[in-house]
Structure formats: structure tokens, C-alpha cells
CSV table of C-alpha atoms and ligand atoms in Angstrom, one decimal:
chain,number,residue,atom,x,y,z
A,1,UNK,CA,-78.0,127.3,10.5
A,2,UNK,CA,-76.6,125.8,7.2
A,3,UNK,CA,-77.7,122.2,6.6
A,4,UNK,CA,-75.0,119.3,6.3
A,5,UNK,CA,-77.8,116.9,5.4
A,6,UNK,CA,-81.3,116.9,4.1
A,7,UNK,CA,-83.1,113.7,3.7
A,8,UNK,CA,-85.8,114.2,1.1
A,9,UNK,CA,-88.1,111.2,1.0
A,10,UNK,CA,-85.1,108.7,0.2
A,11,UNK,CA,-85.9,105.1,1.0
A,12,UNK,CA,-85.3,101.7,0.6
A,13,UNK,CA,-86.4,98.2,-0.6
A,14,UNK,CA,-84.9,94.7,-0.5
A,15,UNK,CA,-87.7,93.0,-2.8
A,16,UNK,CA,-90.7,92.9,-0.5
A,17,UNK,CA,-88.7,94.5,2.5
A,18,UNK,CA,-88.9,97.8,3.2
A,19,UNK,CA,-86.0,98.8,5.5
A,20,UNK,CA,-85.9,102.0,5.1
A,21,UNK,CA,-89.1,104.6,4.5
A,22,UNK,CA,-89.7,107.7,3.2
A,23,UNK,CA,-87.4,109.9,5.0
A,24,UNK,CA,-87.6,113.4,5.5
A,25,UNK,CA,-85.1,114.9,8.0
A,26,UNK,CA,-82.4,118.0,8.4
A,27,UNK,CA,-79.0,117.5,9.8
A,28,UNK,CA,-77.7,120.9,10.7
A,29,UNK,CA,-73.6,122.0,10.1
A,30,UNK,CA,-71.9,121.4,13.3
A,31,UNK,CA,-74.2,118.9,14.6
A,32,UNK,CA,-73.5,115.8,16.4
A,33,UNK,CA,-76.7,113.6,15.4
A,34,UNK,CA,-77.4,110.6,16.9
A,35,UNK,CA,-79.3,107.4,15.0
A,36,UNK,CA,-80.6,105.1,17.7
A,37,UNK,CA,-83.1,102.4,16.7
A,38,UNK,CA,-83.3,98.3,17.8
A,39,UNK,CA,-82.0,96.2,15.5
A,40,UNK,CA,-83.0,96.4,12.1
A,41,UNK,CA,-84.2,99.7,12.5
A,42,UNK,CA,-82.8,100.6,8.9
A,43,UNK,CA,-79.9,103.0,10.3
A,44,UNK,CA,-76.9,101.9,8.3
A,45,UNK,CA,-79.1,101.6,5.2
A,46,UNK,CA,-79.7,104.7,5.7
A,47,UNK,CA,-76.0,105.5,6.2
A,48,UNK,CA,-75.2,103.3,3.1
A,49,UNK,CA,-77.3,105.3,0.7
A,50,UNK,CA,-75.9,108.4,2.0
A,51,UNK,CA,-72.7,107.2,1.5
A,52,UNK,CA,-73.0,106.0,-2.1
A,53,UNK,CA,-73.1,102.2,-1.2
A,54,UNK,CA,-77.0,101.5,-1.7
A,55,UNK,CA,-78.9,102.9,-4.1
A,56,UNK,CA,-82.0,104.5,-2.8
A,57,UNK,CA,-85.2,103.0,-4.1
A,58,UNK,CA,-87.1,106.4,-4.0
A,59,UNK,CA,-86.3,110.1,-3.1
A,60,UNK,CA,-83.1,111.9,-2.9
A,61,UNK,CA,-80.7,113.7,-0.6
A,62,UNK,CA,-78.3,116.8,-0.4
A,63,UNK,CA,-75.1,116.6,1.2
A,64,UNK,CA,-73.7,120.2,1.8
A,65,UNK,CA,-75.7,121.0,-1.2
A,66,UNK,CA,-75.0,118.1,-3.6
A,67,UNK,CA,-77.7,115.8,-4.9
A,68,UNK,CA,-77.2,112.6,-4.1
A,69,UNK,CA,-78.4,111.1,-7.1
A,70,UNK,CA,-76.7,113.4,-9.3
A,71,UNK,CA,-73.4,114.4,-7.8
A,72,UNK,CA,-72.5,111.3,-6.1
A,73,UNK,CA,-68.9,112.0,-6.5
A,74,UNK,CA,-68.8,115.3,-4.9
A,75,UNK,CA,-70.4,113.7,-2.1
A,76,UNK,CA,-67.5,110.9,-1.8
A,77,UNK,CA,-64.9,114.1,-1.3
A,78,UNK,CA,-67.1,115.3,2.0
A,79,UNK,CA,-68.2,112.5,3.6
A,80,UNK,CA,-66.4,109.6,4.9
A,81,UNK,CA,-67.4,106.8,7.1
A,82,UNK,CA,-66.1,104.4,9.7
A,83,UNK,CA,-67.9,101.2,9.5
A,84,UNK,CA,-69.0,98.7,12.3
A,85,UNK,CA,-66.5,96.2,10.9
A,86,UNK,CA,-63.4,97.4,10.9
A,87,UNK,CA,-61.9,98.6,7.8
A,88,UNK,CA,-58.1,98.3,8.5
A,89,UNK,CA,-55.6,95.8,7.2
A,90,UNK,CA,-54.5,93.2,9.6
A,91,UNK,CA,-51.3,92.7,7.9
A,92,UNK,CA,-50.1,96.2,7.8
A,93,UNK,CA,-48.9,98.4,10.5
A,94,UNK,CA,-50.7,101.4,11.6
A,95,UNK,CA,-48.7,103.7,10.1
A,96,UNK,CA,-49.1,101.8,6.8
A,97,UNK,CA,-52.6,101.4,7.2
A,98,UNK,CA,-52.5,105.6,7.2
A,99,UNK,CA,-50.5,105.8,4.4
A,100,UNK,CA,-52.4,103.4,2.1
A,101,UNK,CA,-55.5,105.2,2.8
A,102,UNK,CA,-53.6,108.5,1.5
A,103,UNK,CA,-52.5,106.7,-1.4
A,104,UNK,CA,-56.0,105.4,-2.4
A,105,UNK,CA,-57.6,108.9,-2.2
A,106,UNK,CA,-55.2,110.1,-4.7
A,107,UNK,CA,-52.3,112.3,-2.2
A,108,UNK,CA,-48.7,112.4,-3.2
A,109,UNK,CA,-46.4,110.7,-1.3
A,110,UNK,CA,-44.8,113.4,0.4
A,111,UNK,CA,-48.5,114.6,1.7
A,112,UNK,CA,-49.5,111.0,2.3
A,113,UNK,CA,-46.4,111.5,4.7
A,114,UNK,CA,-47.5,114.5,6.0
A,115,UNK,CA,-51.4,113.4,6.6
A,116,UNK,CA,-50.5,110.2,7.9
A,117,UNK,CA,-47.9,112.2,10.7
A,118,UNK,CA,-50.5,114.3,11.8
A,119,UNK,CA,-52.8,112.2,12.3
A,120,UNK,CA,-50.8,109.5,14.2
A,121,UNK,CA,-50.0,112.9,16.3
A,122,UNK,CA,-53.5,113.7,16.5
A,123,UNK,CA,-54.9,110.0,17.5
A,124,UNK,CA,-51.4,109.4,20.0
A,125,UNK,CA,-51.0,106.1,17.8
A,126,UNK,CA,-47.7,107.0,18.4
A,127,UNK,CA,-46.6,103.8,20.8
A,128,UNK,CA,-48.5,101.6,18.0
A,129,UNK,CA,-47.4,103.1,14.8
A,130,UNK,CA,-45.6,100.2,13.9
A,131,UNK,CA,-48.0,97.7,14.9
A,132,UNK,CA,-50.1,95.3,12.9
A,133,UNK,CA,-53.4,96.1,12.8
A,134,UNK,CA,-54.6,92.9,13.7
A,135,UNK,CA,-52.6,93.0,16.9
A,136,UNK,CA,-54.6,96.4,18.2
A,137,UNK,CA,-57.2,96.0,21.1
A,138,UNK,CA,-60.3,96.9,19.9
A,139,UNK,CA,-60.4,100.3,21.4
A,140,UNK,CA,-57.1,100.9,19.4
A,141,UNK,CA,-58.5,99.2,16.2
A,142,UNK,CA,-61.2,101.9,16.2
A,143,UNK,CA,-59.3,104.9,16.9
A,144,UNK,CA,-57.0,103.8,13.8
A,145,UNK,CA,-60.2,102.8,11.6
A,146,UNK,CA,-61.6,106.9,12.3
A,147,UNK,CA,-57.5,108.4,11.8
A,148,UNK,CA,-58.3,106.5,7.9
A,149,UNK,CA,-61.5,107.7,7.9
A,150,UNK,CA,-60.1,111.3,8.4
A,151,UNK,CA,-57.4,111.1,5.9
A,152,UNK,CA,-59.4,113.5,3.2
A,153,UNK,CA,-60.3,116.0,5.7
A,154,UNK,CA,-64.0,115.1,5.1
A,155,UNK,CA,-66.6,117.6,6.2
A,156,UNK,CA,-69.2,114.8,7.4
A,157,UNK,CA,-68.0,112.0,9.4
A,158,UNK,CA,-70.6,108.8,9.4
A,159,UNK,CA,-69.7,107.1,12.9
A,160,UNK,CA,-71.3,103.5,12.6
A,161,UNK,CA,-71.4,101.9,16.1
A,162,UNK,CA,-67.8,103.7,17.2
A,163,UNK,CA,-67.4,101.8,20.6
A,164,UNK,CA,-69.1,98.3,19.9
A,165,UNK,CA,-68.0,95.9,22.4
A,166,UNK,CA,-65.4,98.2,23.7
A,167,UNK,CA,-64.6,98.5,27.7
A,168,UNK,CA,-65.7,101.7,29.9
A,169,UNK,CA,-62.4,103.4,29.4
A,170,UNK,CA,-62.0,102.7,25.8
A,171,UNK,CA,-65.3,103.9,25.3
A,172,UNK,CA,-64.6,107.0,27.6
A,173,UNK,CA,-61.5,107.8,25.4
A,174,UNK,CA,-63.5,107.2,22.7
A,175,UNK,CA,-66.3,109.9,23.6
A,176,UNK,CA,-63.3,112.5,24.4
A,177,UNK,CA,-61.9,112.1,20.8
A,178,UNK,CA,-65.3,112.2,19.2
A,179,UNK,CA,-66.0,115.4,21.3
A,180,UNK,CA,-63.0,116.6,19.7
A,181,UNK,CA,-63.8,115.9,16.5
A,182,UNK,CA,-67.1,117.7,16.6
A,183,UNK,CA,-65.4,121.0,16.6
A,184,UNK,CA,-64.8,120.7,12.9
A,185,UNK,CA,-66.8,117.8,11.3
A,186,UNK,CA,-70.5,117.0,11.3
A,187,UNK,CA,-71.1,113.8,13.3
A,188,UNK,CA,-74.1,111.5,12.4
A,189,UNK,CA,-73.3,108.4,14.9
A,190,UNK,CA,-75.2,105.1,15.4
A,191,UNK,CA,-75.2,103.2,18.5
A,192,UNK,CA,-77.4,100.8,20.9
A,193,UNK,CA,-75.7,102.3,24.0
A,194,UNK,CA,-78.3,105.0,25.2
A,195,UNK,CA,-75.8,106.8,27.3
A,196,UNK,CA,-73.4,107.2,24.6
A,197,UNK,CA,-75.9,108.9,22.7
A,198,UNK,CA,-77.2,111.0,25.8
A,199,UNK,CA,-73.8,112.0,26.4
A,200,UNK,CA,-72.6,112.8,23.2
A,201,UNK,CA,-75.4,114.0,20.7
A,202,UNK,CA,-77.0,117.1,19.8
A,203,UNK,CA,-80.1,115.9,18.6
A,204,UNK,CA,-81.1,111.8,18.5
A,205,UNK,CA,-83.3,110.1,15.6
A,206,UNK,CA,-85.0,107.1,16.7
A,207,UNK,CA,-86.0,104.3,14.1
A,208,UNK,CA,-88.2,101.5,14.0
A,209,UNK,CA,-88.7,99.7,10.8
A,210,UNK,CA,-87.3,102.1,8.7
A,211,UNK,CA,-89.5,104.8,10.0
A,212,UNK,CA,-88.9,107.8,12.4
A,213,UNK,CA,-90.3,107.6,15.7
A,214,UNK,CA,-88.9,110.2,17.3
A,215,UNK,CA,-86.7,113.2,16.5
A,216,UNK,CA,-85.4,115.9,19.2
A,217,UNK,CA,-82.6,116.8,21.7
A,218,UNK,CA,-82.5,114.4,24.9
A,219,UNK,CA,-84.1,116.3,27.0
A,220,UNK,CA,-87.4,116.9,24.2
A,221,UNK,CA,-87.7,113.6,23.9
A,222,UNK,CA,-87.7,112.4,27.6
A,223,UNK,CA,-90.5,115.6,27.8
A,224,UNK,CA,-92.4,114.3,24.7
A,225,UNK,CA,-92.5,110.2,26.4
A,226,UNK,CA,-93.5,111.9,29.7
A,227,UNK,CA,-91.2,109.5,31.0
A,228,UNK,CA,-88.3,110.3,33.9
A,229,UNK,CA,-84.9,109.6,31.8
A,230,UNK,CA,-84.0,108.4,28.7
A,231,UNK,CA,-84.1,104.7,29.0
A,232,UNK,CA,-87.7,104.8,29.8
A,233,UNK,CA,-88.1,107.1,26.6
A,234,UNK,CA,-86.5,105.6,24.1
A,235,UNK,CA,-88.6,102.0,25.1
A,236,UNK,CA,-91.7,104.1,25.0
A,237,UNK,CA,-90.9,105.2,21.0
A,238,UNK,CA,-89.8,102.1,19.8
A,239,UNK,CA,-92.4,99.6,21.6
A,240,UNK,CA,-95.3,102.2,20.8
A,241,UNK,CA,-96.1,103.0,24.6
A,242,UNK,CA,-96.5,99.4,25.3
A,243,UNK,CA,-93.4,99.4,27.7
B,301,ATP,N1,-78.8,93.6,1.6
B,301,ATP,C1,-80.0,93.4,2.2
B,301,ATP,N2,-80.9,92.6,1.7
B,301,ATP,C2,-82.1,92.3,2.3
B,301,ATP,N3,-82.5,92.9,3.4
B,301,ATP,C3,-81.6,93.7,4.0
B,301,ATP,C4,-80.3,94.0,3.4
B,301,ATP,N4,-79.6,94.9,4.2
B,301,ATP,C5,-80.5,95.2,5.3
B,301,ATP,N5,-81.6,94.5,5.1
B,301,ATP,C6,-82.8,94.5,6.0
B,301,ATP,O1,-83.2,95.9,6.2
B,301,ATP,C7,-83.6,96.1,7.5
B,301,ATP,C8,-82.7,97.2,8.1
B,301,ATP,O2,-81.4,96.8,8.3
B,301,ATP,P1,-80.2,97.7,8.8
B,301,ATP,O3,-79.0,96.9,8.8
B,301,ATP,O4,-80.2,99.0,8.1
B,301,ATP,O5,-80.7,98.0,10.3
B,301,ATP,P2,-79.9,98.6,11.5
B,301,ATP,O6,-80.8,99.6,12.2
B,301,ATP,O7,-78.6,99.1,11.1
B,301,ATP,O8,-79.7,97.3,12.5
B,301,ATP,P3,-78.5,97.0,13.5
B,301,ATP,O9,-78.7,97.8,14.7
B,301,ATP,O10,-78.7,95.5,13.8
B,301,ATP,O11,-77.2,97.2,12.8
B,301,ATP,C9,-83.4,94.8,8.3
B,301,ATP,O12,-84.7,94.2,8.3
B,301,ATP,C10,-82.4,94.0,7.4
B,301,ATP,O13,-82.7,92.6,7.5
């Protein structure tokens, strides 16, 4: 299996904080990888050095075969990332939201048309198109902010948090489109809600203090804690046993 992303010893340090160490880690094509990790873990550090906005402190990283510290903007053309804050314009309606996010990665017009069509299609934004962002619910508002995060076509999609504070059927809906998703994009997602990551992810990374304390599919993991379901194993990993 091809590797989307290899993670060869890249860290990083605020001053005297460490928040991310050493990492060494393989992110297959195809795969739907889960980052779990209590708060302050390092996991969107992590994220933002993959994705250009950090500089790591040590160590590199290839994306689909790029090096991160040399080919940063190849990187930028297949990977793309929808952040735990929102990223869409509160003044402008969803289809202008689409469009402008054509426009800033460089499409013509008539394809920022086109993109923007398919993927209102694709996301059923169509009963909200001409809606203000700021006037989605929050299930809406993240739907929209992963259509702009699609607009390139991107190879890897970064996930950060996708259903934060959402209800049970927008996160439902939410799981459905990101199982769609995974039939053509690499998925690394981030999220404190254990059964999100049980039910969507291939394989699940769990941090503490920027380290890796467990790596493996659900099921290895729950084997590895000798504990009866996740909950219980994921507790074990990041208190040490203690719990
Ligand atoms: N710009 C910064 N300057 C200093 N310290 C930072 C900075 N960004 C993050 N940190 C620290 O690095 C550590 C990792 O933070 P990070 O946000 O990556 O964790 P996280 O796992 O994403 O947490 P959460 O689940 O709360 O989002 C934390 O201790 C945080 O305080």
C-alpha cells in the first residue's frame, strides 16, 4: 500500500514547550486515520505543520512523496483542511462562499461556476445556496466549510474536529458524508468523541503530550489495553493504566 503520509521525526517547540515529539508514523492511501488525544495532546500542531502553517522544529514529512520542508507548495495543491473554527464568510452566501474559494485557488470563472455547482449538488446545499453563512446551523456551517475545503480536488483531506458541538443527527449526516468522502480522499480526522472515531476510522493514533501512545485499528487497541470496549482503552493509554 502506497503511503499518503510519513511522519519522519517531525516535531514541535513553543520555547520551553514541547507540544509535539518526535514523530514517526505511516498514513496509508485510502485510509481514514483517526487522531484522538485529551486536550493538548499536540494533534492540530501536528496538523498545522503538515499543512504548512507551523514550521516544524525538527524532522520532516512526505506528503504523497513531497518533502515537506522542501516542496511545501506541492503539498498546498494535495492537501486541504477544514479547521475547528469555521473558515466561511458570514456575510456571503453559500454559493458565494464556493465561488470565492474557486477564485482564491486560481480557477477561471466559468470552472469556479462549474466546481462550485457540483459541489452544492454533491453537499445538497441546494435549499441554502443563497444563504448567509452566518445564518447556517452548525451542522450546515460544516458541511459548507468541507464543500470549500474540496474545491481543488485535494488528495488528503485534514478533518479537524468535523462534528464539534453538533446534534446526533447532524453528526450522523455528518459520518455518512465523510464515509463518502473516503472513497476518493485520504482522511486524517481529529475528534474527542470516541464513537465517532470507532465508527468511522481505519486505524486511530492516540496522543498525550505530543507523544504517541497508541497506534492500531479499534479492535488492536481494545486487545492491546486488555480492556472490554474502547472507552476503557483509550483511558487506559492516555492515563498510563492508572484508570
Ligand atoms: N502557538 C502556541 N504557542 C505556545 N504553545 C502552543 C501554541 N499552540 C499550541 N501550544 C501548546 O502545544 C500543546 C499542544 O496543543 P494542540 O492545540 O496541538 O493540542 P490538541 O491536541 O489539538 O488539543 P485540543 O484537543 O484541545 O484541540 C498545548 O500544550 C498547547 O498549549
Amino acid at each position: 500500500m502506497n503511503a499518503a503520509i510519513e511522519l519522519q521525526g517531525l516535531s514541535k517547540r513553543f520555547k520551553e514547550k514541547v507540544a509535539v515529539s518526535p514523530m514517526t508514523l505511516t498514513i496509508n492511501q485510502g485510509e481514514l486515520f483517526g487522531l484522538l488525544g485529551v486536550n493538548g495532546a499536540g494533534k492540530t500542531t501536528l496538523l498545522n505543520m503538515l499543512s504548512g502553517l507551523a514550521k516544524p522544529s525538527t524532522g520532516d514529512a512526505l506528503v504523497l512523496g513531497h518533502s515537506l520542508s522542501k516542496e511545501l507548495p506541492s503539498i498546498r495543491k494535495l492537501l486541504a483542511v477544514s479547521p475547528q473554527e469555521t473558515s466561511i464568510a458570514p456575510n456571503l452566501s453559500v454559493r458565494e462562499n464556493l465561488l470565492l474559494m474557486a477564485r482564491i485557488h486560481g480557477f477561471s470563472k466559468e470552472k469556479s461556476i462549474e466546481k462550485t455547482e457540483a459541489l452544492i449538488s454533491q453537499f445538497s446545499l441546494q435549499p441554502y445556496e443563497h444563504q448567509r453563512g452566518k445564518n447556517l446551523s452548525g451542522g450546515w456551517q460544516r458541511k459548507l466549510s468541507i464543500a470549500m475545503a474540496l474545491i481543488a480536488d485535494p488528495r488528503i483531506l485534514f478533518l479537524d474536529e468535523p462534528t464539534l458541538g453538533l446534534d446526533i443527527i447532524s453528526r450522523r449526516e455528518l459520518w455518512a458524508m465523510i464515509n463518502k468522502l473516503r472513497e476518493t480522499t485520504t482522511i486524517v480526522l481529529t475528534t474527542h468523541y470516541l464513537e465517532e472515531a470507532e465508527s468511522l476510522c481505519d486505524r486511530i493514533c492516540i496522543m498525550k503530550d505530543g507523544e504517541i501512545k497508541a497506534l492500531g485499528t479499534v479492535d488492536e487497541l481494545i486487545i492491546t489495553a486488555s480492556k472490554e470496549n474502547f472507552e476503557d482503552a483509550f483511558v487506559h493509554f492516555v492515563t498510563g493504566g492508572e484508570l
